[in-house]
PDB file of N, CA and C in Angstrom:
ATOM      1  N   MET F 216      -2.670  16.945   1.634  1.00  0.00           N
ATOM      2  CA  MET F 216      -1.567  16.099   1.241  1.00  0.00           C
ATOM      3  C   MET F 216      -1.789  14.727   1.854  1.00  0.00           C
ATOM      4  N   SER F 217      -2.040  13.737   1.018  1.00  0.00           N
ATOM      5  CA  SER F 217      -2.055  12.357   1.488  1.00  0.00           C
ATOM      6  C   SER F 217      -1.456  11.502   0.389  1.00  0.00           C
ATOM      7  N   ILE F 218      -1.017  10.342   0.772  1.00  0.00           N
ATOM      8  CA  ILE F 218      -0.344   9.472  -0.184  1.00  0.00           C
ATOM      9  C   ILE F 218      -1.310   8.365  -0.564  1.00  0.00           C
ATOM     10  N   GLN F 219      -1.765   8.363  -1.809  1.00  0.00           N
ATOM     11  CA  GLN F 219      -2.766   7.419  -2.275  1.00  0.00           C
ATOM     12  C   GLN F 219      -2.179   6.060  -2.652  1.00  0.00           C
ATOM     13  N   ALA F 220      -0.928   6.012  -3.093  1.00  0.00           N
ATOM     14  CA  ALA F 220      -0.342   4.772  -3.595  1.00  0.00           C
ATOM     15  C   ALA F 220       0.071   3.820  -2.480  1.00  0.00           C
ATOM     16  N   ILE F 221       0.054   4.278  -1.248  1.00  0.00           N
ATOM     17  CA  ILE F 221       0.465   3.445  -0.122  1.00  0.00           C
ATOM     18  C   ILE F 221      -0.769   3.103   0.698  1.00  0.00           C
ATOM     19  N   ASN F 222      -0.930   1.828   1.022  1.00  0.00           N
ATOM     20  CA  ASN F 222      -2.091   1.383   1.783  1.00  0.00           C
ATOM     21  C   ASN F 222      -1.834   1.525   3.280  1.00  0.00           C
ATOM     22  N   VAL F 223      -1.834   2.751   3.747  1.00  0.00           N
ATOM     23  CA  VAL F 223      -1.668   3.040   5.167  1.00  0.00           C
ATOM     24  C   VAL F 223      -2.823   3.945   5.574  1.00  0.00           C
ATOM     25  N   ARG F 224      -3.607   3.504   6.522  1.00  0.00           N
ATOM     26  CA  ARG F 224      -4.758   4.299   6.947  1.00  0.00           C
ATOM     27  C   ARG F 224      -4.364   5.443   7.864  1.00  0.00           C
ATOM     28  N   ASN F 225      -3.299   5.244   8.619  1.00  0.00           N
ATOM     29  CA  ASN F 225      -2.892   6.254   9.588  1.00  0.00           C
ATOM     30  C   ASN F 225      -1.858   7.194   8.981  1.00  0.00           C
ATOM     31  N   GLN F 226      -2.342   8.244   8.352  1.00  0.00           N
ATOM     32  CA  GLN F 226      -1.487   9.261   7.749  1.00  0.00           C
ATOM     33  C   GLN F 226      -1.728  10.565   8.500  1.00  0.00           C
ATOM     34  N   PHE F 227      -0.649  11.147   9.006  1.00  0.00           N
ATOM     35  CA  PHE F 227      -0.762  12.375   9.784  1.00  0.00           C
ATOM     36  C   PHE F 227       0.075  13.474   9.148  1.00  0.00           C
ATOM     37  N   ARG F 228      -0.594  14.507   8.698  1.00  0.00           N
ATOM     38  CA  ARG F 228       0.090  15.659   8.126  1.00  0.00           C
ATOM     39  C   ARG F 228       0.690  16.476   9.256  1.00  0.00           C
ATOM     40  N   GLY F 229       1.899  16.954   9.045  1.00  0.00           N
ATOM     41  CA  GLY F 229       2.535  17.743  10.090  1.00  0.00           C
ATOM     42  C   GLY F 229       3.739  18.508   9.590  1.00  0.00           C
ATOM     43  N   VAL F 230       4.403  19.160  10.534  1.00  0.00           N
ATOM     44  CA  VAL F 230       5.585  19.967  10.241  1.00  0.00           C
ATOM     45  C   VAL F 230       6.718  19.479  11.133  1.00  0.00           C
ATOM     46  N   ILE F 231       7.892  19.302  10.550  1.00  0.00           N
ATOM     47  CA  ILE F 231       9.051  18.877  11.332  1.00  0.00           C
ATOM     48  C   ILE F 231       9.429  19.995  12.292  1.00  0.00           C
ATOM     49  N   LYS F 232       9.490  19.667  13.580  1.00  0.00           N
ATOM     50  CA  LYS F 232       9.868  20.636  14.608  1.00  0.00           C
ATOM     51  C   LYS F 232      11.336  20.531  14.965  1.00  0.00           C
ATOM     52  N   GLU F 233      11.860  19.302  15.022  1.00  0.00           N
ATOM     53  CA  GLU F 233      13.254  19.121  15.436  1.00  0.00           C
ATOM     54  C   GLU F 233      13.790  17.820  14.866  1.00  0.00           C
ATOM     55  N   ILE F 234      15.079  17.838  14.545  1.00  0.00           N
ATOM     56  CA  ILE F 234      15.783  16.628  14.126  1.00  0.00           C
ATOM     57  C   ILE F 234      17.030  16.510  14.979  1.00  0.00           C
ATOM     58  N   VAL F 235      17.169  15.366  15.643  1.00  0.00           N
ATOM     59  CA  VAL F 235      18.371  15.085  16.426  1.00  0.00           C
ATOM     60  C   VAL F 235      19.141  14.025  15.655  1.00  0.00           C
ATOM     61  N   GLU F 236      20.188  14.476  14.951  1.00  0.00           N
ATOM     62  CA  GLU F 236      20.954  13.566  14.097  1.00  0.00           C
ATOM     63  C   GLU F 236      22.001  12.811  14.888  1.00  0.00           C
ATOM     64  N   GLY F 237      22.077  11.523  14.633  1.00  0.00           N
ATOM     65  CA  GLY F 237      23.126  10.682  15.175  1.00  0.00           C
ATOM     66  C   GLY F 237      23.962  10.156  14.024  1.00  0.00           C
ATOM     67  N   PRO F 238      25.029   9.436  14.330  1.00  0.00           N
ATOM     68  CA  PRO F 238      25.882   8.924  13.259  1.00  0.00           C
ATOM     69  C   PRO F 238      25.183   7.893  12.377  1.00  0.00           C
ATOM     70  N   VAL F 239      24.223   7.149  12.939  1.00  0.00           N
ATOM     71  CA  VAL F 239      23.535   6.106  12.167  1.00  0.00           C
ATOM     72  C   VAL F 239      22.040   6.377  12.057  1.00  0.00           C
ATOM     73  N   VAL F 240      21.399   6.703  13.178  1.00  0.00           N
ATOM     74  CA  VAL F 240      19.967   6.992  13.169  1.00  0.00           C
ATOM     75  C   VAL F 240      19.706   8.386  13.718  1.00  0.00           C
ATOM     76  N   SER F 241      18.562   8.925  13.347  1.00  0.00           N
ATOM     77  CA  SER F 241      18.156  10.257  13.795  1.00  0.00           C
ATOM     78  C   SER F 241      16.731  10.203  14.316  1.00  0.00           C
ATOM     79  N   GLU F 242      16.416  11.102  15.249  1.00  0.00           N
ATOM     80  CA  GLU F 242      15.053  11.264  15.743  1.00  0.00           C
ATOM     81  C   GLU F 242      14.446  12.481  15.063  1.00  0.00           C
ATOM     82  N   VAL F 243      13.272  12.294  14.485  1.00  0.00           N
ATOM     83  CA  VAL F 243      12.580  13.378  13.799  1.00  0.00           C
ATOM     84  C   VAL F 243      11.262  13.622  14.528  1.00  0.00           C
ATOM     85  N   ASP F 244      11.093  14.826  15.073  1.00  0.00           N
ATOM     86  CA  ASP F 244       9.852  15.205  15.749  1.00  0.00           C
ATOM     87  C   ASP F 244       8.955  15.933  14.761  1.00  0.00           C
ATOM     88  N   VAL F 245       7.742  15.394  14.583  1.00  0.00           N
ATOM     89  CA  VAL F 245       6.769  15.983  13.667  1.00  0.00           C
ATOM     90  C   VAL F 245       5.571  16.453  14.484  1.00  0.00           C
ATOM     91  N   GLU F 246       5.249  17.738  14.378  1.00  0.00           N
ATOM     92  CA  GLU F 246       4.077  18.270  15.073  1.00  0.00           C
ATOM     93  C   GLU F 246       2.860  18.091  14.183  1.00  0.00           C
ATOM     94  N   THR F 247       1.873  17.353  14.693  1.00  0.00           N
ATOM     95  CA  THR F 247       0.628  17.115  13.969  1.00  0.00           C
ATOM     96  C   THR F 247      -0.516  17.743  14.756  1.00  0.00           C
ATOM     97  N   ALA F 248      -1.697  17.723  14.186  1.00  0.00           N
ATOM     98  CA  ALA F 248      -2.868  18.257  14.891  1.00  0.00           C
ATOM     99  C   ALA F 248      -3.133  17.493  16.182  1.00  0.00           C
ATOM    100  N   GLY F 249      -2.730  16.224  16.229  1.00  0.00           N
ATOM    101  CA  GLY F 249      -2.955  15.394  17.408  1.00  0.00           C
ATOM    102  C   GLY F 249      -1.816  15.395  18.406  1.00  0.00           C
ATOM    103  N   GLY F 250      -0.731  16.071  18.093  1.00  0.00           N
ATOM    104  CA  GLY F 250       0.428  16.102  18.980  1.00  0.00           C
ATOM    105  C   GLY F 250       1.706  15.782  18.231  1.00  0.00           C
ATOM    106  N   ILE F 251       2.778  15.599  18.999  1.00  0.00           N
ATOM    107  CA  ILE F 251       4.090  15.327  18.416  1.00  0.00           C
ATOM    108  C   ILE F 251       4.251  13.838  18.158  1.00  0.00           C
ATOM    109  N   ILE F 252       4.723  13.493  16.976  1.00  0.00           N
ATOM    110  CA  ILE F 252       5.099  12.123  16.629  1.00  0.00           C
ATOM    111  C   ILE F 252       6.607  12.125  16.457  1.00  0.00           C
ATOM    112  N   THR F 253       7.287  11.211  17.143  1.00  0.00           N
ATOM    113  CA  THR F 253       8.734  11.082  16.994  1.00  0.00           C
ATOM    114  C   THR F 253       9.025   9.823  16.208  1.00  0.00           C
ATOM    115  N   SER F 254       9.773   9.980  15.138  1.00  0.00           N
ATOM    116  CA  SER F 254      10.159   8.855  14.295  1.00  0.00           C
ATOM    117  C   SER F 254      11.670   8.679  14.360  1.00  0.00           C
ATOM    118  N   VAL F 255      12.112   7.437  14.431  1.00  0.00           N
ATOM    119  CA  VAL F 255      13.539   7.137  14.385  1.00  0.00           C
ATOM    120  C   VAL F 255      13.817   6.526  13.020  1.00  0.00           C
ATOM    121  N   ILE F 256      14.593   7.248  12.215  1.00  0.00           N
ATOM    122  CA  ILE F 256      14.943   6.781  10.872  1.00  0.00           C
ATOM    123  C   ILE F 256      16.448   6.926  10.683  1.00  0.00           C
ATOM    124  N   THR F 257      16.951   6.342   9.619  1.00  0.00           N
ATOM    125  CA  THR F 257      18.389   6.446   9.391  1.00  0.00           C
ATOM    126  C   THR F 257      18.764   7.885   9.055  1.00  0.00           C
ATOM    127  N   THR F 258      19.944   8.264   9.482  1.00  0.00           N
ATOM    128  CA  THR F 258      20.453   9.602   9.172  1.00  0.00           C
ATOM    129  C   THR F 258      20.610   9.748   7.663  1.00  0.00           C
ATOM    130  N   ARG F 259      20.948   8.675   7.009  1.00  0.00           N
ATOM    131  CA  ARG F 259      21.049   8.697   5.545  1.00  0.00           C
ATOM    132  C   ARG F 259      19.701   9.080   4.922  1.00  0.00           C
ATOM    133  N   SER F 260      18.611   8.522   5.450  1.00  0.00           N
ATOM    134  CA  SER F 260      17.280   8.859   4.930  1.00  0.00           C
ATOM    135  C   SER F 260      16.936  10.320   5.181  1.00  0.00           C
ATOM    136  N   VAL F 261      17.333  10.851   6.343  1.00  0.00           N
ATOM    137  CA  VAL F 261      17.102  12.272   6.632  1.00  0.00           C
ATOM    138  C   VAL F 261      17.734  13.120   5.538  1.00  0.00           C
ATOM    139  N   LYS F 262      18.969  12.793   5.197  1.00  0.00           N
ATOM    140  CA  LYS F 262      19.692  13.566   4.178  1.00  0.00           C
ATOM    141  C   LYS F 262      19.096  13.357   2.786  1.00  0.00           C
ATOM    142  N   GLU F 263      18.800  12.102   2.422  1.00  0.00           N
ATOM    143  CA  GLU F 263      18.261  11.812   1.089  1.00  0.00           C
ATOM    144  C   GLU F 263      16.891  12.450   0.872  1.00  0.00           C
ATOM    145  N   LEU F 264      16.074  12.515   1.928  1.00  0.00           N
ATOM    146  CA  LEU F 264      14.745  13.119   1.819  1.00  0.00           C
ATOM    147  C   LEU F 264      14.771  14.635   1.975  1.00  0.00           C
ATOM    148  N   GLY F 265      15.925  15.176   2.348  1.00  0.00           N
ATOM    149  CA  GLY F 265      16.038  16.621   2.535  1.00  0.00           C
ATOM    150  C   GLY F 265      15.207  17.130   3.699  1.00  0.00           C
ATOM    151  N   LEU F 266      15.094  16.316   4.752  1.00  0.00           N
ATOM    152  CA  LEU F 266      14.282  16.707   5.901  1.00  0.00           C
ATOM    153  C   LEU F 266      14.966  17.814   6.686  1.00  0.00           C
ATOM    154  N   ALA F 267      14.167  18.760   7.156  1.00  0.00           N
ATOM    155  CA  ALA F 267      14.680  19.890   7.931  1.00  0.00           C
ATOM    156  C   ALA F 267      13.529  20.482   8.735  1.00  0.00           C
ATOM    157  N   PRO F 268      13.829  21.109   9.876  1.00  0.00           N
ATOM    158  CA  PRO F 268      12.777  21.768  10.645  1.00  0.00           C
ATOM    159  C   PRO F 268      12.002  22.759   9.775  1.00  0.00           C
ATOM    160  N   GLY F 269      10.679  22.759   9.954  1.00  0.00           N
ATOM    161  CA  GLY F 269       9.817  23.641   9.180  1.00  0.00           C
ATOM    162  C   GLY F 269       9.248  22.999   7.930  1.00  0.00           C
ATOM    163  N   ARG F 270       9.787  21.872   7.534  1.00  0.00           N
ATOM    164  CA  ARG F 270       9.309  21.209   6.321  1.00  0.00           C
ATOM    165  C   ARG F 270       8.019  20.452   6.610  1.00  0.00           C
ATOM    166  N   GLU F 271       7.050  20.587   5.710  1.00  0.00           N
ATOM    167  CA  GLU F 271       5.785  19.877   5.836  1.00  0.00           C
ATOM    168  C   GLU F 271       5.969  18.444   5.348  1.00  0.00           C
ATOM    169  N   VAL F 272       5.461  17.491   6.135  1.00  0.00           N
ATOM    170  CA  VAL F 272       5.607  16.073   5.809  1.00  0.00           C
ATOM    171  C   VAL F 272       4.317  15.334   6.151  1.00  0.00           C
ATOM    172  N   VAL F 273       4.253  14.082   5.741  1.00  0.00           N
ATOM    173  CA  VAL F 273       3.176  13.183   6.139  1.00  0.00           C
ATOM    174  C   VAL F 273       3.816  12.017   6.873  1.00  0.00           C
ATOM    175  N   ALA F 274       3.394  11.789   8.121  1.00  0.00           N
ATOM    176  CA  ALA F 274       3.883  10.650   8.896  1.00  0.00           C
ATOM    177  C   ALA F 274       2.959   9.471   8.612  1.00  0.00           C
ATOM    178  N   LEU F 275       3.542   8.362   8.201  1.00  0.00           N
ATOM    179  CA  LEU F 275       2.783   7.151   7.901  1.00  0.00           C
ATOM    180  C   LEU F 275       3.027   6.151   9.022  1.00  0.00           C
ATOM    181  N   ILE F 276       1.956   5.654   9.624  1.00  0.00           N
ATOM    182  CA  ILE F 276       2.094   4.735  10.748  1.00  0.00           C
ATOM    183  C   ILE F 276       1.319   3.462  10.446  1.00  0.00           C
ATOM    184  N   LYS F 277       2.027   2.337  10.438  1.00  0.00           N
ATOM    185  CA  LYS F 277       1.387   1.032  10.274  1.00  0.00           C
ATOM    186  C   LYS F 277       1.280   0.392  11.650  1.00  0.00           C
ATOM    187  N   SER F 278       0.149  -0.210  11.930  1.00  0.00           N
ATOM    188  CA  SER F 278      -0.080  -0.780  13.262  1.00  0.00           C
ATOM    189  C   SER F 278       0.927  -1.866  13.610  1.00  0.00           C
ATOM    190  N   THR F 279       1.497  -2.516  12.632  1.00  0.00           N
ATOM    191  CA  THR F 279       2.489  -3.568  12.894  1.00  0.00           C
ATOM    192  C   THR F 279       3.876  -3.004  13.139  1.00  0.00           C
ATOM    193  N   GLU F 280       4.043  -1.693  13.011  1.00  0.00           N
ATOM    194  CA  GLU F 280       5.355  -1.080  13.147  1.00  0.00           C
ATOM    195  C   GLU F 280       5.393   0.008  14.221  1.00  0.00           C
ATOM    196  N   VAL F 281       4.532  -0.096  15.216  1.00  0.00           N
ATOM    197  CA  VAL F 281       4.498   0.894  16.286  1.00  0.00           C
ATOM    198  C   VAL F 281       5.287   0.373  17.479  1.00  0.00           C
ATOM    199  N   SER F 282       6.140   1.219  18.038  1.00  0.00           N
ATOM    200  CA  SER F 282       6.888   0.877  19.248  1.00  0.00           C
ATOM    201  C   SER F 282       6.491   1.847  20.349  1.00  0.00           C
ATOM    202  N   ILE F 283       6.453   1.349  21.555  1.00  0.00           N
ATOM    203  CA  ILE F 283       6.127   2.175  22.711  1.00  0.00           C
ATOM    204  C   ILE F 283       7.326   2.159  23.653  1.00  0.00           C
ATOM    205  N   ALA F 284       7.692   3.328  24.155  1.00  0.00           N
ATOM    206  CA  ALA F 284       8.800   3.433  25.104  1.00  0.00           C
ATOM    207  C   ALA F 284       8.304   4.151  26.349  1.00  0.00           C
ATOM    208  N   THR F 285       8.879   3.806  27.484  1.00  0.00           N
ATOM    209  CA  THR F 285       8.535   4.501  28.718  1.00  0.00           C
ATOM    210  C   THR F 285       9.514   5.636  28.940  1.00  0.00           C
ATOM    211  N   LEU F 286       9.054   6.647  29.648  1.00  0.00           N
ATOM    212  CA  LEU F 286       9.902   7.778  29.990  1.00  0.00           C
ATOM    213  C   LEU F 286      10.539   7.508  31.336  1.00  0.00           C
ATOM    214  N   GLN F 287      11.805   7.813  31.464  1.00  0.00           N
ATOM    215  CA  GLN F 287      12.495   7.626  32.728  1.00  0.00           C
ATOM    216  C   GLN F 287      12.981   8.971  33.230  1.00  0.00           C
ATOM    217  N   GLY F 288      13.045   9.105  34.531  1.00  0.00           N
ATOM    218  CA  GLY F 288      13.529  10.339  35.121  1.00  0.00           C
ATOM    219  C   GLY F 288      12.563  10.856  36.165  1.00  0.00           C
ATOM    220  N   PRO F 289      12.901  11.980  36.790  1.00  0.00           N
ATOM    221  CA  PRO F 289      12.054  12.558  37.839  1.00  0.00           C
ATOM    222  C   PRO F 289      10.643  12.832  37.331  1.00  0.00           C
ATOM    223  N   GLY F 290       9.672  12.416  38.092  1.00  0.00           N
ATOM    224  CA  GLY F 290       8.285  12.654  37.717  1.00  0.00           C
ATOM    225  C   GLY F 290       7.707  11.613  36.791  1.00  0.00           C
ATOM    226  N   ASN F 291       8.540  10.762  36.214  1.00  0.00           N
ATOM    227  CA  ASN F 291       8.062   9.740  35.299  1.00  0.00           C
ATOM    228  C   ASN F 291       8.198   8.340  35.874  1.00  0.00           C
ATOM    229  N   ASP F 292       8.661   8.232  37.099  1.00  0.00           N
ATOM    230  CA  ASP F 292       8.841   6.941  37.753  1.00  0.00           C
ATOM    231  C   ASP F 292       7.537   6.569  38.439  1.00  0.00           C
ATOM    232  N   ARG F 293       6.968   5.442  38.118  1.00  0.00           N
ATOM    233  CA  ARG F 293       5.685   5.029  38.682  1.00  0.00           C
ATOM    234  C   ARG F 293       5.749   4.817  40.192  1.00  0.00           C
ATOM    235  N   ARG F 294       6.952   4.733  40.751  1.00  0.00           N
ATOM    236  CA  ARG F 294       7.083   4.556  42.193  1.00  0.00           C
ATOM    237  C   ARG F 294       6.977   5.883  42.932  1.00  0.00           C
ATOM    238  N   ASP F 295       6.967   7.021  42.205  1.00  0.00           N
ATOM    239  CA  ASP F 295       6.869   8.343  42.857  1.00  0.00           C
ATOM    240  C   ASP F 295       5.524   8.513  43.527  1.00  0.00           C
TER     241      ASP F 295
END
């Protein structure tokens, strides 16, 4: 499964493991061969696309749209 009509080189096939729905945006965890990818999309899009745990999807990643976040909490503080 790959999407030919979209010019995105980074396509990762995977299975949705978890969706954390919020009132406006939701976090979607996709398990791929390379690990878990977490995407933040609108809750409306989750519903319109019929996303649910166990569903096979393709995660599309454009280099201009990648965000990096740091983890906070015990064991993740660089001062430890």
